[in-house]
């Protein structure tokens, strides 16, 4: 990369971070003024805006910590999602996703959400899971990165997901286009999300 381009990129990233900080500070300033004026609903909205912006900044750190590859699959960085675009309500939690593509049209979609209530519900579901006799589906408990997970694979659609609870965070790895559940699981094992979880304190 040429020096001029490096300088431009550095200035752009710095200005974006500065803008985000200013947005948080402005929301907090507005919330204080609104609270002092007893405009409590307005103050609540301003605080939610500040929290949403902070969550998005954390979400970007999580995305930056995710690997660019997972075995033979490569990340489609243009498909990265941070927050809940288009939602009417502010994002109440860190919520990011990244898709990994294979040359054989196989895909992995990793979704990471830091939400205590949802993570607790998923952990409860995993811990209380019992085997079912379903000829259309493969479902079993696995351990991925030393964490207990529930893998579900639909035989007809050749797609499935792996649900993982990690403290106040949960992950869902969705797979499509793999020849079977073993191939899907093997690909998921190659996806290293440990650094991303560390940013969330897990």
PDB file of C-alpha atoms in Angstrom, residues 20 28 33 42 50 68 87 90 131-132 137 151 161 175 177 198:
ATOM      1  CA  UNK A  20     -18.633   7.992  16.962  1.00  0.00           C
ATOM      2  CA  UNK A  28     -25.229  11.829  26.904  1.00  0.00           C
ATOM      3  CA  UNK A  33     -30.329  18.272  29.766  1.00  0.00           C
ATOM      4  CA  UNK A  42     -36.603  12.036  25.690  1.00  0.00           C
ATOM      5  CA  UNK A  50     -25.629   6.375  23.335  1.00  0.00           C
ATOM      6  CA  UNK A  68     -10.588 -13.839   7.507  1.00  0.00           C
ATOM      7  CA  UNK A  87     -34.764  -1.575  13.259  1.00  0.00           C
ATOM      8  CA  UNK A  90     -32.140   1.001  19.309  1.00  0.00           C
ATOM      9  CA  UNK A 131     -32.373 -37.106  21.719  1.00  0.00           C
ATOM     10  CA  UNK A 132     -35.357 -37.347  19.382  1.00  0.00           C
ATOM     11  CA  UNK A 137     -32.917 -34.493  11.008  1.00  0.00           C
ATOM     12  CA  UNK A 151     -25.875 -29.146  16.323  1.00  0.00           C
ATOM     13  CA  UNK A 161     -26.942 -24.680  12.653  1.00  0.00           C
ATOM     14  CA  UNK A 175     -24.239 -23.922   7.446  1.00  0.00           C
ATOM     15  CA  UNK A 177     -24.250 -26.589   0.969  1.00  0.00           C
ATOM     16  CA  UNK A 198     -12.505 -12.315  24.609  1.00  0.00           C
TER      17      UNK A 198
END
